[in-house]
PDB file of C-alpha atoms in Angstrom:
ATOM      1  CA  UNK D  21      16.359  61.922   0.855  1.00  0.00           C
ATOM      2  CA  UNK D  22      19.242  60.413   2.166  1.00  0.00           C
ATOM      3  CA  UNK D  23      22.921  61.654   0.957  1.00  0.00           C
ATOM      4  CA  UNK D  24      25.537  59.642   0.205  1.00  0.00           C
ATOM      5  CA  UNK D  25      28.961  60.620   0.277  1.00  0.00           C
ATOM      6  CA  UNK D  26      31.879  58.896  -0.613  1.00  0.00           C
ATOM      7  CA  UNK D  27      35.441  59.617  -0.033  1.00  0.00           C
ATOM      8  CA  UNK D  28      38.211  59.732  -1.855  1.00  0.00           C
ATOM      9  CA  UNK D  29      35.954  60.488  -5.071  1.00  0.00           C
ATOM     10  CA  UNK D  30      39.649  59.580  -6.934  1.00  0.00           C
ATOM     11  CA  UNK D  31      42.184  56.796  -5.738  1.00  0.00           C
ATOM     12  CA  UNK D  32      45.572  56.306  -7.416  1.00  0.00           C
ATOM     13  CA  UNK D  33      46.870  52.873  -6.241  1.00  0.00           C
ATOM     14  CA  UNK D  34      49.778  50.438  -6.750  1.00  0.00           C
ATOM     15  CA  UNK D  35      49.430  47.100  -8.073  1.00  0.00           C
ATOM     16  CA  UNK D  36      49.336  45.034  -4.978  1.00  0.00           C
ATOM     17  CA  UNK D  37      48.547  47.588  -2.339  1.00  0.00           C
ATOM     18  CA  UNK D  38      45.163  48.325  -0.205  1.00  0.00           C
ATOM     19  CA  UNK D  39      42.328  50.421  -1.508  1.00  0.00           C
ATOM     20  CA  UNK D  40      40.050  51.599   1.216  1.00  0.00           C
ATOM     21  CA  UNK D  41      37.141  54.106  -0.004  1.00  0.00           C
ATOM     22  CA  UNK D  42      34.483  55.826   2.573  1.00  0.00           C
ATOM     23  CA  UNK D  43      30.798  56.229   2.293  1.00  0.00           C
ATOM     24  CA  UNK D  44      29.490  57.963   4.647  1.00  0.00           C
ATOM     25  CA  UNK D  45      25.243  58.088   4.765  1.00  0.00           C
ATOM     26  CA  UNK D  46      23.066  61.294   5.777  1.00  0.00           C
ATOM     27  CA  UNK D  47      21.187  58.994   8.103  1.00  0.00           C
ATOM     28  CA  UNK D  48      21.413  56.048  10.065  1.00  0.00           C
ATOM     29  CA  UNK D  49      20.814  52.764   6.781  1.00  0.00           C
ATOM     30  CA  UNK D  50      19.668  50.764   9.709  1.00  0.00           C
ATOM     31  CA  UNK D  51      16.177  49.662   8.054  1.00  0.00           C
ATOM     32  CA  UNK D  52      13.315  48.613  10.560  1.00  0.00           C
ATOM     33  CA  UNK D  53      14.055  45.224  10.042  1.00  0.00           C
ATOM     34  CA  UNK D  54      17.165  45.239  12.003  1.00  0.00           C
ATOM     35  CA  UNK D  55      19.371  45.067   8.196  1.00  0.00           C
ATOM     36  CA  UNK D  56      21.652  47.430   6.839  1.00  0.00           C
ATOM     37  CA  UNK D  57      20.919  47.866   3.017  1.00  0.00           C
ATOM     38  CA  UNK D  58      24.331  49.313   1.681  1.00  0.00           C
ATOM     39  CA  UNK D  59      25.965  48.123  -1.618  1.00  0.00           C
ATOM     40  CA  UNK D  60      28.881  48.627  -3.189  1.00  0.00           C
ATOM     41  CA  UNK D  61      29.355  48.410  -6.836  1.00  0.00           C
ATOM     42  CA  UNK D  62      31.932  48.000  -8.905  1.00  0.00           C
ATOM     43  CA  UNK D  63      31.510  49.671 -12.474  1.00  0.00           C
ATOM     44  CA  UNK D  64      34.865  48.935 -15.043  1.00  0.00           C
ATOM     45  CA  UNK D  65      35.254  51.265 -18.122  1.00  0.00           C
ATOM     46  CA  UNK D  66      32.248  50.481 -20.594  1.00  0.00           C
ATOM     47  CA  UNK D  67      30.304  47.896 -18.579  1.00  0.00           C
ATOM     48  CA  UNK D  68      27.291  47.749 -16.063  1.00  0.00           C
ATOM     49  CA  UNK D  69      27.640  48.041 -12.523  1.00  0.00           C
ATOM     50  CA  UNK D  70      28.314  45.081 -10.500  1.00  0.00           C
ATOM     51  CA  UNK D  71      27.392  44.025  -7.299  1.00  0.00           C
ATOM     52  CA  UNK D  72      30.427  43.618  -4.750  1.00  0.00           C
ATOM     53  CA  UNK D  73      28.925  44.199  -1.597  1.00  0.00           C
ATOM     54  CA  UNK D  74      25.315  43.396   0.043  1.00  0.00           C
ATOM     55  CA  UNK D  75      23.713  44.724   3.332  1.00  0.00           C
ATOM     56  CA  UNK D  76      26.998  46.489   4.051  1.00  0.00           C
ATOM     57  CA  UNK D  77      29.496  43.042   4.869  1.00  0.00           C
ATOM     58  CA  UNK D  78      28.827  40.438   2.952  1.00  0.00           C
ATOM     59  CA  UNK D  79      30.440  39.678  -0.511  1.00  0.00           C
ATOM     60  CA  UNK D  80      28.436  38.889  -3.769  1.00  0.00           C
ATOM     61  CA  UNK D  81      28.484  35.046  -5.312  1.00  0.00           C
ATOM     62  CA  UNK D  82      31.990  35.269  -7.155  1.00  0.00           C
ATOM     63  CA  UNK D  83      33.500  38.360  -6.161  1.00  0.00           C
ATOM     64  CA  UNK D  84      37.047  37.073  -4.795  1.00  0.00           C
ATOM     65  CA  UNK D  85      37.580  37.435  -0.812  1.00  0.00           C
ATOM     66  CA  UNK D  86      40.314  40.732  -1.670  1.00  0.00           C
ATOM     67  CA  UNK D  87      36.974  43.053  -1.476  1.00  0.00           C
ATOM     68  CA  UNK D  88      35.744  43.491   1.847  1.00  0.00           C
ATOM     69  CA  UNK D  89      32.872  45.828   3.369  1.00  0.00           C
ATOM     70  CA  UNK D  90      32.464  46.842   6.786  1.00  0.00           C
ATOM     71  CA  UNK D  91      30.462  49.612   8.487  1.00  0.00           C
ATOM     72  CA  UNK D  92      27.348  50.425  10.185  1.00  0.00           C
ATOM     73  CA  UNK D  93      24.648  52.944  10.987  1.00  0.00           C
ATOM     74  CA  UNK D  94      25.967  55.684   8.614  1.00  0.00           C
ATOM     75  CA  UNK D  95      29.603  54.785   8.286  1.00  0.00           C
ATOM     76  CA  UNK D  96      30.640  52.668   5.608  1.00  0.00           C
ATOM     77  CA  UNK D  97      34.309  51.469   3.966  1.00  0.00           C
ATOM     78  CA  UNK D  98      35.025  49.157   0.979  1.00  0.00           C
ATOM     79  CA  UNK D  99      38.781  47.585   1.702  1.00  0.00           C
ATOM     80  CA  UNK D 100      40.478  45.834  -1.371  1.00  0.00           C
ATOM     81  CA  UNK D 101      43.551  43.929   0.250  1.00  0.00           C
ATOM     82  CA  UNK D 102      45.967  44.070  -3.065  1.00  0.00           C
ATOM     83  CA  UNK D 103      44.631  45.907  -5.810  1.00  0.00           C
ATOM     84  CA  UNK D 104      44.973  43.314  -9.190  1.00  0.00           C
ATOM     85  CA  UNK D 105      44.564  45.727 -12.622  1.00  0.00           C
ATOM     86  CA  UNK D 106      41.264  44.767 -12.936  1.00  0.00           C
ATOM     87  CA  UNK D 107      39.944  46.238 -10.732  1.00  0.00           C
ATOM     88  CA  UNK D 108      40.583  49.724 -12.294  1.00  0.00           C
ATOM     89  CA  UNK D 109      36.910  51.253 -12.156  1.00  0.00           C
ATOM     90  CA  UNK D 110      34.675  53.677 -10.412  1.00  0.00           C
ATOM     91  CA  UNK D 111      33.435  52.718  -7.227  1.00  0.00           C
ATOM     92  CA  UNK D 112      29.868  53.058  -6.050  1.00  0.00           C
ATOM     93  CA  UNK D 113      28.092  52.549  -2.373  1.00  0.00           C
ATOM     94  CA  UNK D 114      23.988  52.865  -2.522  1.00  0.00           C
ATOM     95  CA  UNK D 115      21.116  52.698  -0.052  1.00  0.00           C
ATOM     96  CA  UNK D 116      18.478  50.835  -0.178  1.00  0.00           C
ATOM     97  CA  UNK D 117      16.917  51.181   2.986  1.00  0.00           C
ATOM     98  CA  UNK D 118      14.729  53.689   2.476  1.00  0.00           C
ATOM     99  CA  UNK D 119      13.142  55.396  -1.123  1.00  0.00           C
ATOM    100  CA  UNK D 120      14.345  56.928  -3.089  1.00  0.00           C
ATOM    101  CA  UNK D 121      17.174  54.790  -2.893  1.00  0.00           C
ATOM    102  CA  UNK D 122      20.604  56.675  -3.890  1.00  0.00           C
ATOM    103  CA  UNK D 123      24.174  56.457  -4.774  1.00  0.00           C
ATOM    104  CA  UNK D 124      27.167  58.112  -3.982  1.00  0.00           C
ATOM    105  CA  UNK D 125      28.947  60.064  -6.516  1.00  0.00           C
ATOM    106  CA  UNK D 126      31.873  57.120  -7.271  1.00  0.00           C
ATOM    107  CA  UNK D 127      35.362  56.904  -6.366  1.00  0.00           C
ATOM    108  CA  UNK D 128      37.821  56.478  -9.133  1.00  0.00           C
ATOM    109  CA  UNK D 129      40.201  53.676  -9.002  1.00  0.00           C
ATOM    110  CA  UNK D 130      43.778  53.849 -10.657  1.00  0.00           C
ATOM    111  CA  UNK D 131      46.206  52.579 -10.711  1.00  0.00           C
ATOM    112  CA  UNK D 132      49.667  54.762 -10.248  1.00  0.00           C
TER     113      UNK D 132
ATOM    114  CA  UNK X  20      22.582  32.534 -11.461  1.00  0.00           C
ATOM    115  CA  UNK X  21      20.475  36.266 -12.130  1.00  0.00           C
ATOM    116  CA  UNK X  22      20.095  37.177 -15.574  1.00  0.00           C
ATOM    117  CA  UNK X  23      18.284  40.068 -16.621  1.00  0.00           C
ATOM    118  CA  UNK X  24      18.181  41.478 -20.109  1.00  0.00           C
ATOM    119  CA  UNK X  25      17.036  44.931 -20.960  1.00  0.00           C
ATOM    120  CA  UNK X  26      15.209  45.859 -24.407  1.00  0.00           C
ATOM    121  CA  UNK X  27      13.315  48.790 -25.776  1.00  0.00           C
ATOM    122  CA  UNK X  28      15.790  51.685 -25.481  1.00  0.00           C
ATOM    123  CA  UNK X  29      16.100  53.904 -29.042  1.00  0.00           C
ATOM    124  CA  UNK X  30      16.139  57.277 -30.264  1.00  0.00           C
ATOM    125  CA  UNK X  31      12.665  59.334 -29.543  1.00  0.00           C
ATOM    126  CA  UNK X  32      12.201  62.987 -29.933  1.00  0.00           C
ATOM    127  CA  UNK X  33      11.506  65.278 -27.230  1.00  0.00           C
ATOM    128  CA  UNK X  34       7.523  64.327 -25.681  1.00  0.00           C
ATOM    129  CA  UNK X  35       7.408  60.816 -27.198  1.00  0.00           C
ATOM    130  CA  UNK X  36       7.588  57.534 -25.592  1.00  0.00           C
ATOM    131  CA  UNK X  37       9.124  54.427 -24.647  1.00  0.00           C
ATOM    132  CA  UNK X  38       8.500  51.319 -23.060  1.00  0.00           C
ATOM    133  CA  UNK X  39      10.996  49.352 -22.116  1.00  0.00           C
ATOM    134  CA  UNK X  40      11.399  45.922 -21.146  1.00  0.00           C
ATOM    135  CA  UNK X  41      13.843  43.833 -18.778  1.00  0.00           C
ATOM    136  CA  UNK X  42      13.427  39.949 -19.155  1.00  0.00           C
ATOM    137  CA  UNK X  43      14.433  37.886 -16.254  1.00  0.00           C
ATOM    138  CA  UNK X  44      15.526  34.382 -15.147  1.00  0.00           C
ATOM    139  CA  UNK X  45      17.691  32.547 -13.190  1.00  0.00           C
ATOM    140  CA  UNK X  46      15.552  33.323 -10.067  1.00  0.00           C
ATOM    141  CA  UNK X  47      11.835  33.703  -8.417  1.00  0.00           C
ATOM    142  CA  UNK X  48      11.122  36.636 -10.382  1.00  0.00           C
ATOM    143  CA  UNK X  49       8.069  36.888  -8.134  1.00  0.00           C
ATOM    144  CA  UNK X  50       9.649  37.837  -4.788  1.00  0.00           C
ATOM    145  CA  UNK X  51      12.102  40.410  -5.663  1.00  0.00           C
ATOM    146  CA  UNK X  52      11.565  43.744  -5.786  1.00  0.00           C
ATOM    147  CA  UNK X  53      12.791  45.446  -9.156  1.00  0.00           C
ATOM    148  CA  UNK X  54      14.523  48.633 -10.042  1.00  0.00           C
ATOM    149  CA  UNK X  55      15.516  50.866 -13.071  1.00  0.00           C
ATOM    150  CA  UNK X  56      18.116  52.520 -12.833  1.00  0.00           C
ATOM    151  CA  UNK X  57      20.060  55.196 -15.140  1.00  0.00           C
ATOM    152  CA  UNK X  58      23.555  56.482 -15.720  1.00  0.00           C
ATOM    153  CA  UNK X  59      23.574  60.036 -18.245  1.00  0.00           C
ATOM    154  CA  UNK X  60      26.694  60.132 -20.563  1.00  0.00           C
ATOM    155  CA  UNK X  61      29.750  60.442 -18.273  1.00  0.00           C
ATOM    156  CA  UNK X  62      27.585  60.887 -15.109  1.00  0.00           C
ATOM    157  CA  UNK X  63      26.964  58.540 -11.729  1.00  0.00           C
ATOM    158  CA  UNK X  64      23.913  56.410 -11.374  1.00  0.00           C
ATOM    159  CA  UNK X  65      20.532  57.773 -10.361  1.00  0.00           C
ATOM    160  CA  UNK X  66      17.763  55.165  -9.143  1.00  0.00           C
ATOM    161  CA  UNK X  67      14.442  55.736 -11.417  1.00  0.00           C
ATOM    162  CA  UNK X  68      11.885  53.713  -9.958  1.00  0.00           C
ATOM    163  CA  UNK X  69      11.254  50.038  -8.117  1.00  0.00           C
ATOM    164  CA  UNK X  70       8.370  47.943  -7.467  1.00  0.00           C
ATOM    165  CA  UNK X  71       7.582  45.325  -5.247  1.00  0.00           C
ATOM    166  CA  UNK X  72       6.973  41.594  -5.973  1.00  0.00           C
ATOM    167  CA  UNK X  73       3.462  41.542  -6.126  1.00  0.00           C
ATOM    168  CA  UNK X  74       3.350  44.738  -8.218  1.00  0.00           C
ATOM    169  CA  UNK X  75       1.541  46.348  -5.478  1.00  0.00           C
ATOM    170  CA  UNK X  76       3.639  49.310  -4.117  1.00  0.00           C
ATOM    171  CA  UNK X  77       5.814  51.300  -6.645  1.00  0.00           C
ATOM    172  CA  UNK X  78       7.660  54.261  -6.147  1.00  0.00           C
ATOM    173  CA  UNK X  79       9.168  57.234  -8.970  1.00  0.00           C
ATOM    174  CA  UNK X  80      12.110  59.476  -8.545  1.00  0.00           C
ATOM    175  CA  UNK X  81      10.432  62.783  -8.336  1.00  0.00           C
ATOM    176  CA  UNK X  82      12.547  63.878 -11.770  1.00  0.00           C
ATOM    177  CA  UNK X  83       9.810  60.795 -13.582  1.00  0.00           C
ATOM    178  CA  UNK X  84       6.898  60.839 -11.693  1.00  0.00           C
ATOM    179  CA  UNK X  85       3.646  61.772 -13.341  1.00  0.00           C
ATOM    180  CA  UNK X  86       5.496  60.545 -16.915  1.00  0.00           C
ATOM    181  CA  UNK X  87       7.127  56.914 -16.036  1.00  0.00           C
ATOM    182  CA  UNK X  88       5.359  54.360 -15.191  1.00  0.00           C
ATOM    183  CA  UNK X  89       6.583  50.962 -13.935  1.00  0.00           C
ATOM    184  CA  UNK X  90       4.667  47.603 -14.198  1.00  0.00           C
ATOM    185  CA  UNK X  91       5.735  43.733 -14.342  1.00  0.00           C
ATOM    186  CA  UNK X  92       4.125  40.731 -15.229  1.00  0.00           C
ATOM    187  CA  UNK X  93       5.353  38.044 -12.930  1.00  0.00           C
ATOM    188  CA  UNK X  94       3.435  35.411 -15.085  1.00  0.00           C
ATOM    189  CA  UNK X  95       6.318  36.256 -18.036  1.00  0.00           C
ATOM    190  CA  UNK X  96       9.327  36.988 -15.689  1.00  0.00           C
ATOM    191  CA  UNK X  97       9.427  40.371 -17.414  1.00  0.00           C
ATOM    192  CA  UNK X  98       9.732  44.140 -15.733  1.00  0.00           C
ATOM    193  CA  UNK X  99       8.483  47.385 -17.576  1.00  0.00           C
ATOM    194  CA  UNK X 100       9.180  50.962 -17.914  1.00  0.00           C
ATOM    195  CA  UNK X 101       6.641  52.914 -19.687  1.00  0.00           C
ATOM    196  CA  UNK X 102       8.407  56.465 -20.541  1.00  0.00           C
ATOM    197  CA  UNK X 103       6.393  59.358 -21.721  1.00  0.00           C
ATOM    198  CA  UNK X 104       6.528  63.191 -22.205  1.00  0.00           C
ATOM    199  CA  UNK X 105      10.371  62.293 -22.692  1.00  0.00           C
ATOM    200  CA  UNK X 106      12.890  64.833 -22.094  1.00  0.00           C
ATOM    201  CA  UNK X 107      16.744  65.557 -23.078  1.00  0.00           C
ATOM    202  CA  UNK X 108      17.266  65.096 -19.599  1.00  0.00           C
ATOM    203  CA  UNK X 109      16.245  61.678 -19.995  1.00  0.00           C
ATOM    204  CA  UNK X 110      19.126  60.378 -22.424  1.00  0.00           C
ATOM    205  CA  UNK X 111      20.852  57.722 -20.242  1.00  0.00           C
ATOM    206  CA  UNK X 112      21.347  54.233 -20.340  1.00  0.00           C
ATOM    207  CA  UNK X 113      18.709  52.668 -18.057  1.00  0.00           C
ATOM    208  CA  UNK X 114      19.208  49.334 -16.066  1.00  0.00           C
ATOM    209  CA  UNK X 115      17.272  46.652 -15.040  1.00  0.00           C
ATOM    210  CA  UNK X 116      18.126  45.147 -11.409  1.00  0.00           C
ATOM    211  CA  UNK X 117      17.617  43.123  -8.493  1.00  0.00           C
ATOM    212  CA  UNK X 118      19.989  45.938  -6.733  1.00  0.00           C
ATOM    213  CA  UNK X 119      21.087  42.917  -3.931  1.00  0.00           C
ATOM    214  CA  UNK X 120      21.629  40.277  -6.993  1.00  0.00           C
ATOM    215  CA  UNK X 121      22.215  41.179 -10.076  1.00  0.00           C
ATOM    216  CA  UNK X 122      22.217  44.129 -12.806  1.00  0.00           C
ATOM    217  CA  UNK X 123      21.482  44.014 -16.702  1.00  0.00           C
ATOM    218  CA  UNK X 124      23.880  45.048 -19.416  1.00  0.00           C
ATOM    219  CA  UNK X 125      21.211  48.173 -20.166  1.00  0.00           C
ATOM    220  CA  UNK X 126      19.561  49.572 -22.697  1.00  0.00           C
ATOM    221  CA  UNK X 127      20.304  53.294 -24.240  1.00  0.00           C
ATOM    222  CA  UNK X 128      17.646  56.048 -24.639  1.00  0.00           C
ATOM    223  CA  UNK X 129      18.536  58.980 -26.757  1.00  0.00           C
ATOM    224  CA  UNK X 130      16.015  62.041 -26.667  1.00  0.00           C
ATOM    225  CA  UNK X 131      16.432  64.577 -29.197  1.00  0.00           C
ATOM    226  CA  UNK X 132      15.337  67.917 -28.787  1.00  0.00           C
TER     227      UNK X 132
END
């Protein structure tokens, strides 16, 4: 199975400063297709997890242009420019390149 | 716009059963492959088991296999979970989703020992 591991797995931020959280894979996510399947998902206290991120770069239908993704092979980072107060959450990257898919363990977002 | 909307979840005792159901629109059900997924009280997600569009290749986290099984029925838009020999282990809230498009609001299982 392929590990995912995310770093910080807690991230105390200001209002208005960068987030950046790491996810770093146990194997290259490059699928033989040529794509990269790596979410990221944003979960906020007492709802379902959202999708921010698809095949590692490229930003879900309404999720405003402050989240960013970038990364490949088995390095992975999800960059929030200014951090607003909703985006206070846990923070999730997943494979889905290969099965079983999995999930790294979250990354806490607060805000100081 | 994906909307998918989970059903079926309840209280069971330990070895009974479940089937749950995730209704879907807003897109060609047909061509996606679908996913449940759960998240225990207080814990991280954990991917339970996907299957392709035709319904032809499915695949089972080894902690469900042999007791979850996972169907759809493309002609009603609607994905399945059929849960058996349940376990404590198996209290979680369970999701439906596209994984690249779009997640449910879940559905909570409670298994009682």
């Amino acid at each position: 199975d392929i590990v995912m591991t995310q770093t910080p797995l807690s991230s105390p931020v200001t209002l208005g400063q960068p987030a950046s959280i790491s996810c770093r894979s146990s194997q290259s996510l490059v699928h033989s297709d040529g794509n990269t399947y790596l979410n990221w998902l944003q979960q906020r206290p007492g709802q379902p997890p959202r999708l921010l991120i698809y095949k590692s770069s490229n930003r879900f239908s309404g999720v405003p242009d402050r989240f960013s993704g970038s990364g490949a092979g088995t390095d992975f980072t999800l960059k929030i420019s200014r951090v607003e107060a909703e985006d206070v959450g846990v923070y999730y990257c997943m494979q889905a390149t290969q099965f079983p898919y999995t999930f790294g363990q979250g990354t806490k977002l607060e805000i100081k | 716009e994906v909307q998918l909307l989970e059903s079926g979840g309840g209280l069971v005792q330990s070895g009974g059963s479940l089937r749950l159901s995730c209704a879907a629109s807003g897109f060609i059900f047909s061509t996606y492959t679908m996913t449940w997924v759960r998240q225990a009280p207080g814990m991280g997600l954990e991917w339970v088991s996907s299957i392709r569009g035709s319904g032809d290749s499915t695949f089972y986290a080894d902690s469900v296999k042999g007791r979850f099984t996972i169907s759809r029925d493309n002609s009603k838009n609607t994905l399945y979970l059929q849960m058996n020999s349940l376990r404590a282990e198996d209290t979680a809230l369970y999701y439906c989703a596209t994984i690249s498009s779009g997640w449910g609001q879940g559905t909570l299982v409670i298994v009682t020992s």
